[in-house]
mmCIF file of C-alpha atoms and ligand atoms in Angstrom:
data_model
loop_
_atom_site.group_PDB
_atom_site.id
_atom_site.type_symbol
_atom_site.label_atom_id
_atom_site.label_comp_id
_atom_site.label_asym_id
_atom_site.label_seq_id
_atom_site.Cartn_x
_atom_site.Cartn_y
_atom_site.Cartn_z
ATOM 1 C CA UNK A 122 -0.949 -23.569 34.987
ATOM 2 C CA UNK A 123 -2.962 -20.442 33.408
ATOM 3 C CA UNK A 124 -4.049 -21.669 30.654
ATOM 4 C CA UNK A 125 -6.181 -24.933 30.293
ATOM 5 C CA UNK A 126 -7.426 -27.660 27.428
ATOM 6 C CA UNK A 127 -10.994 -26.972 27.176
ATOM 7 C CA UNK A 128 -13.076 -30.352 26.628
ATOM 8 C CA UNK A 129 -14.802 -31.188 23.547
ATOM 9 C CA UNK A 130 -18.642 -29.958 23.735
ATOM 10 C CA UNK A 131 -19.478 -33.407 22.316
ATOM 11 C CA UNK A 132 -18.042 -36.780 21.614
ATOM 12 C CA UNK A 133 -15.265 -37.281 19.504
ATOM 13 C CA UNK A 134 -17.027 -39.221 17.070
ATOM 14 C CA UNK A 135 -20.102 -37.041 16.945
ATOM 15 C CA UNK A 136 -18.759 -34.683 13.966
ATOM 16 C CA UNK A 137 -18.720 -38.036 11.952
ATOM 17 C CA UNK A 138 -18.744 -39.016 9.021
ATOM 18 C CA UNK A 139 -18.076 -35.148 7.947
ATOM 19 C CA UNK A 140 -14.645 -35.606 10.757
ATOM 20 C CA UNK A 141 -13.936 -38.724 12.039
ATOM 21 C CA UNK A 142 -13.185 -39.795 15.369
ATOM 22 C CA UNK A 143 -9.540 -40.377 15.240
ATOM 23 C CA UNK A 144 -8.975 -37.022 13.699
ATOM 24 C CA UNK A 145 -10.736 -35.635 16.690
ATOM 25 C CA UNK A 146 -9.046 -37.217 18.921
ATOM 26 C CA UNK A 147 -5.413 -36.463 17.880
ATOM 27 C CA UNK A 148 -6.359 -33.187 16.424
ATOM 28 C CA UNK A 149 -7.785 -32.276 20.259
ATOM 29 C CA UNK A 150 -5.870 -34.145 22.288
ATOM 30 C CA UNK A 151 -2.855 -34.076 20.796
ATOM 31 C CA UNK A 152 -2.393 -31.013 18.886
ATOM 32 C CA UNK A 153 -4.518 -28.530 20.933
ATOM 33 C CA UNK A 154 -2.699 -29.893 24.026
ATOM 34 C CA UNK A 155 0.293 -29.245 22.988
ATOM 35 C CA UNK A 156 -0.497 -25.647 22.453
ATOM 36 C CA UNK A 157 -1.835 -25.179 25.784
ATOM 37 C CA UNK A 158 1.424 -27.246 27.376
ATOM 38 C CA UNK A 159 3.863 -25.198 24.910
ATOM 39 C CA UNK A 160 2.549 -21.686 26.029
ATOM 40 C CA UNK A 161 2.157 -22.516 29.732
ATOM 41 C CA UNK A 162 5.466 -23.522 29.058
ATOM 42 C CA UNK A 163 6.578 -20.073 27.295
ATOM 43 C CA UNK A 164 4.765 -18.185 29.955
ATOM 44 C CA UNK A 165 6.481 -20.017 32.941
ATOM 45 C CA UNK A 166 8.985 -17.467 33.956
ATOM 46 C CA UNK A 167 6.277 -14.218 33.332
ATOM 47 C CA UNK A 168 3.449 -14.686 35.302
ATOM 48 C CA UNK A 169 2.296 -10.581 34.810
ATOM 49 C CA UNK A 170 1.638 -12.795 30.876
ATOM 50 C CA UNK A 171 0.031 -15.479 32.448
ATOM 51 C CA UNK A 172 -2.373 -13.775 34.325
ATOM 52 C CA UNK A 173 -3.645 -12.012 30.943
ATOM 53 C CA UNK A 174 -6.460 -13.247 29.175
ATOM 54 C CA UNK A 175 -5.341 -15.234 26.489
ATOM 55 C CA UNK A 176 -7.449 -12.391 24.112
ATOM 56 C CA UNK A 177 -5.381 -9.460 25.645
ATOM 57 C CA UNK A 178 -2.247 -11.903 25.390
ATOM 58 C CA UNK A 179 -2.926 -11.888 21.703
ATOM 59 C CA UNK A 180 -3.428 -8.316 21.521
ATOM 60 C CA UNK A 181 -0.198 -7.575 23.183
ATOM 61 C CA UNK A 182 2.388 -9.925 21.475
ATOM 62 C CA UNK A 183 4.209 -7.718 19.609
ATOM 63 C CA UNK A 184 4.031 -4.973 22.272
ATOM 64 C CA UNK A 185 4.296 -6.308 25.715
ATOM 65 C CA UNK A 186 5.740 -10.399 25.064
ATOM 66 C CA UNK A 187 9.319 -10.326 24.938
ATOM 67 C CA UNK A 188 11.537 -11.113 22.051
ATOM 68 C CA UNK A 189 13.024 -14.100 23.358
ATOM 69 C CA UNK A 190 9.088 -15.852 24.031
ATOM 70 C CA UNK A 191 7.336 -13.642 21.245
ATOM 71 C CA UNK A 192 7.420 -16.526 18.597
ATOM 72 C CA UNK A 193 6.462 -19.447 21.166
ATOM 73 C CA UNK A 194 3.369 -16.805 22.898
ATOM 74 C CA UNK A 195 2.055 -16.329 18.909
ATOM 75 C CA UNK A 196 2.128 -19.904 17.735
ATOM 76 C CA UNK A 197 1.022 -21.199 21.108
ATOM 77 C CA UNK A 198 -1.450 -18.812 22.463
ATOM 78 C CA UNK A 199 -2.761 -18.210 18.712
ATOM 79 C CA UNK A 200 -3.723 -22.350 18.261
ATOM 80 C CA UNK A 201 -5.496 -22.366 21.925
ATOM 81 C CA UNK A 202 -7.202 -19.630 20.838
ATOM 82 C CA UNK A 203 -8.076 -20.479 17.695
ATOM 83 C CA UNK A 204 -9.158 -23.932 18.449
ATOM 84 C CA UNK A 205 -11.031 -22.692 21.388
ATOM 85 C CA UNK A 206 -13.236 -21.378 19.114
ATOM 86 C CA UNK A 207 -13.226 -24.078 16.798
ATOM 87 C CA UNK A 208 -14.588 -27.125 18.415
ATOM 88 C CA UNK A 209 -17.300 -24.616 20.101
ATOM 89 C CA UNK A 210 -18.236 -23.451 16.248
ATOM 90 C CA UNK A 211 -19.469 -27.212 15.219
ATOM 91 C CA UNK A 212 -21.879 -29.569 15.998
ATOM 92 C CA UNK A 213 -22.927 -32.963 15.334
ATOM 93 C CA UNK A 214 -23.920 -33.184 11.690
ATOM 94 C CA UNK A 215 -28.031 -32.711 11.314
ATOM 95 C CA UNK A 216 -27.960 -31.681 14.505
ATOM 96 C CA UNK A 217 -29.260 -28.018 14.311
ATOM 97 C CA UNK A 218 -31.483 -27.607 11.753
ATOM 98 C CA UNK A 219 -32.165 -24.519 12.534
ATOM 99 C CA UNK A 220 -30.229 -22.262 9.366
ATOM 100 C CA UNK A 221 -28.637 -19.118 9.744
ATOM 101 C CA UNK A 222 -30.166 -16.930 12.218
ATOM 102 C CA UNK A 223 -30.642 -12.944 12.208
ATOM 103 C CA UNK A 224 -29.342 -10.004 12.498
ATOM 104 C CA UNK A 225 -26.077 -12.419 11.193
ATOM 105 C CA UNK A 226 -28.461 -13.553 8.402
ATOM 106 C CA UNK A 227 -29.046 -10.275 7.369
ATOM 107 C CA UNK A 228 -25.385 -9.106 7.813
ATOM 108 C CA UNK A 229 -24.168 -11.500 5.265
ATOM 109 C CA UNK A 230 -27.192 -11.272 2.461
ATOM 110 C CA UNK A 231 -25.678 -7.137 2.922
ATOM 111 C CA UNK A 232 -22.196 -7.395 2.932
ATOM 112 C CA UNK A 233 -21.464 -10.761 1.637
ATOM 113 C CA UNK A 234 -24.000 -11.166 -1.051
ATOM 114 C CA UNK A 235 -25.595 -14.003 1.056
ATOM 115 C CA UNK A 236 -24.961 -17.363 2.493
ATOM 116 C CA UNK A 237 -23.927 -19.249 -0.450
ATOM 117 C CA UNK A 238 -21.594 -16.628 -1.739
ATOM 118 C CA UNK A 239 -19.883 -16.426 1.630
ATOM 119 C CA UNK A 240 -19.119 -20.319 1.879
ATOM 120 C CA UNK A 241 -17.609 -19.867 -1.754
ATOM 121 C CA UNK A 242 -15.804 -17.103 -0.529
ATOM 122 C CA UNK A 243 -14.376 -18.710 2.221
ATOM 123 C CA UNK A 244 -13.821 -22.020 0.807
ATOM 124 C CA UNK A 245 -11.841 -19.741 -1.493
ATOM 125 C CA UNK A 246 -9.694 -18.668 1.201
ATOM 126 C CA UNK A 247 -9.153 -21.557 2.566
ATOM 127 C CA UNK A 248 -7.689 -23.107 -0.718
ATOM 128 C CA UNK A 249 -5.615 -20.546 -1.315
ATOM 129 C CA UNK A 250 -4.018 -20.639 1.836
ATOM 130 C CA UNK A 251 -1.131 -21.801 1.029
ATOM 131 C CA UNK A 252 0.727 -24.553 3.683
ATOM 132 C CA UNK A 253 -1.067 -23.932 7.159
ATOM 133 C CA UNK A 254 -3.575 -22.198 8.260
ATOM 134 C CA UNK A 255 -6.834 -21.071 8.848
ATOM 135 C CA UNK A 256 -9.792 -19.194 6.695
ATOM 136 C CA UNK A 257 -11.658 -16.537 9.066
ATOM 137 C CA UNK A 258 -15.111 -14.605 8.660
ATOM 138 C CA UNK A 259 -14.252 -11.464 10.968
ATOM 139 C CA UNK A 260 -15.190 -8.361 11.766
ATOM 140 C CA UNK A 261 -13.248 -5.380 11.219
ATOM 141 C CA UNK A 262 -14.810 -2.314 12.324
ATOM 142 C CA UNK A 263 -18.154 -3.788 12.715
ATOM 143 C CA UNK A 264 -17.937 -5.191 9.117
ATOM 144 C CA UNK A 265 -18.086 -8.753 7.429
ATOM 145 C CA UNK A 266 -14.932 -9.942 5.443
ATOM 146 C CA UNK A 267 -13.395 -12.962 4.645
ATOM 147 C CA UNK A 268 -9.589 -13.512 5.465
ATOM 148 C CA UNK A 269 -6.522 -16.625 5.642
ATOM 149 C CA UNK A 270 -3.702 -16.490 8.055
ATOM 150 C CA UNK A 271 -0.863 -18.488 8.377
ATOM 151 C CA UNK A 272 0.277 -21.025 10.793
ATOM 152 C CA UNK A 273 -1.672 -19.997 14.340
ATOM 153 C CA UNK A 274 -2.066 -16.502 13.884
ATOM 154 C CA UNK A 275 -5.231 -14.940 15.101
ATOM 155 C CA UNK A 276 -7.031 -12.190 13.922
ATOM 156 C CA UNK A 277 -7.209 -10.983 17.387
ATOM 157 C CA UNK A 278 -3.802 -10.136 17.015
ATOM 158 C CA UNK A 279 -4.571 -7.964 14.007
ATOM 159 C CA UNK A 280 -7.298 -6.294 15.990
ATOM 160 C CA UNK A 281 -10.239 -7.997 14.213
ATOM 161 C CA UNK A 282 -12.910 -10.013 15.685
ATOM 162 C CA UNK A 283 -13.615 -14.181 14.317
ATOM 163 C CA UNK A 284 -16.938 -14.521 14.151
ATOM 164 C CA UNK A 285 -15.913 -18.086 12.623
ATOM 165 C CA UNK A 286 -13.195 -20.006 11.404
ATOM 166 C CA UNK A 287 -12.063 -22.631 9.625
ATOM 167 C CA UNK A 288 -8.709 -24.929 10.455
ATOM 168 C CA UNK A 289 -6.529 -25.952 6.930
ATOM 169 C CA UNK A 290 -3.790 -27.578 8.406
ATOM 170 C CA UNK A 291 -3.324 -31.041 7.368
ATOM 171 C CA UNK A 292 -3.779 -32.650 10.858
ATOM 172 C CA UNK A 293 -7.322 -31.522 10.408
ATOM 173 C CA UNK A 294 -8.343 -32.942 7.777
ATOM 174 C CA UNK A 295 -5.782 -35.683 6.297
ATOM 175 C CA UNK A 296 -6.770 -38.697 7.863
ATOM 176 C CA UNK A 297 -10.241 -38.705 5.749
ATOM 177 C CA UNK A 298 -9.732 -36.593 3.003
ATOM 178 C CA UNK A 299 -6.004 -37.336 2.286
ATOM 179 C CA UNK A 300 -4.899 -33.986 -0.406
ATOM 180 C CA UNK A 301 -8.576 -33.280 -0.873
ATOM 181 C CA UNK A 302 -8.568 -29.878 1.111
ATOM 182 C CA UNK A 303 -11.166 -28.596 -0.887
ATOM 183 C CA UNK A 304 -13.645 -31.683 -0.256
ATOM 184 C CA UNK A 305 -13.491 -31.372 3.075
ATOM 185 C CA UNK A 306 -14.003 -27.593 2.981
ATOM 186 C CA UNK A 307 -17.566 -28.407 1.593
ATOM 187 C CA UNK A 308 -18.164 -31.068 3.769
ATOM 188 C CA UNK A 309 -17.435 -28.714 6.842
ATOM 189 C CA UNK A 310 -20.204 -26.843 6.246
ATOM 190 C CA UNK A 311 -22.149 -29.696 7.439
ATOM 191 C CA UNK A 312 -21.180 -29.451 10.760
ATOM 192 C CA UNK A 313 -21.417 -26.063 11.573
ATOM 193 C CA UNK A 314 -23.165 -24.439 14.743
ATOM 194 C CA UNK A 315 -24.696 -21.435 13.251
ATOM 195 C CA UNK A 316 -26.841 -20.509 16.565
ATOM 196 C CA UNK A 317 -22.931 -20.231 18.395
ATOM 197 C CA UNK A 318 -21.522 -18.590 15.158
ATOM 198 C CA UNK A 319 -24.690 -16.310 15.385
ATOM 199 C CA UNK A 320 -24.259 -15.602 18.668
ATOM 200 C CA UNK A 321 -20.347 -15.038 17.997
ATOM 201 C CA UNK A 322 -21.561 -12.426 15.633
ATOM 202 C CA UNK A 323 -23.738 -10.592 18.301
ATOM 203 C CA UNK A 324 -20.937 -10.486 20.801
ATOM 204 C CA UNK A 325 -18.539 -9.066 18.133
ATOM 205 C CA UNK A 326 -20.806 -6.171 17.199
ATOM 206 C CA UNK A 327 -21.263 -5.279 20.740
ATOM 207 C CA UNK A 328 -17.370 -5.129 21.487
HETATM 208 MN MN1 MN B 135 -5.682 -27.622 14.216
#
């Protein structure tokens, strides 16, 4: 099988009390399994697919991935990717007190109008984003924005780069905060690995 579940960089309960363990736990093993499973499954019968990278697979799904696997390859391939990079983003809450670190720091006090105004921005887009989804910081053409897409898409597929992201989809969150999207869109904030987002950032502005 190409593609595989990556494990969780911590425990499943170490993102409490911000996510608790049994979210974690279905929202890992469950849900991001089944992506993996589901496009292994899509991508049984095309192996010049499977032996893509699953970031060139994204870039190439509405060129090279047939019709008849195109919507399986999105959904599928998007949600690996996507929570790839999500569990990787976070850390145990308190964790890392280390803030924001430069030249990302810097990047979003000159496009973004700063740290605070980017989490309002993004909780923003998160809120708005309406049914499922996910609310991105990218970079497009080497600069900051804030963007929601739907379901699994990626921005990879739109040819941007996410430095971050966060997931809106009710398994996510629904256990805890029940309807309360935008509560747990503050809370998240607590959790978040700003030395790997930083680091996202400086791999994105050299690509
Ligand atoms: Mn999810």
């Amino acid at each position: 099988m190409p593609f595989e579940l990556p494990p969780l960089p911590y425990a499943a309960s170490a993102l409490e009390p911000v996510i608790d363990e049994a979210t974690m736990n279905l929202h890992h093993g469950k849900h991001h399994a089944a992506y993996v499973t589901n496009l292994n499954a899509a991508l049984k019968d095309h192996a010049n697919l499977a032996a893509l990278s699953l970031d060139d697979l994204l870039r190439a799904v509405n060129t090279k991935v047939p019709e008849g696997i195109r919507a399986a390859v999105r959904n599928n391939a998007g949600g690996h990717s996507n929570h790839s990079m999500f569990w990787k983003i976070m850390r145990p809450s308190g964790g890392g007190g280390g803030g924001v670190p430069s030249p990302f720091a810097q990047a979003l006090d000159q496009q973004l109008g700063g740290l605070e105004a980017f989490k309002a921005k993004f909780n923003d887009a998160g809120l708005k984003r309406f049914g499922s989804g996910w609310a991105w910081l990218v970079l497009r053409a080497g600069k900051l924005e804030v963007i929601s897409t739907a379901n699994q898409d990626s921005p990879i597929m739109e040819g941007l780069y996410p430095v971050m992201g966060n997931d809106v989809w009710e398994h996510a969150y629904y256990l805890k905060y029940q309807n309360r999207r935008g509560d747990y869109l503050s809370a998240w904030w607590n959790v978040v690995n700003w030395e790997e987002v930083a680091r996202r950032y400086d791999a994105g502005m050299k690509s």
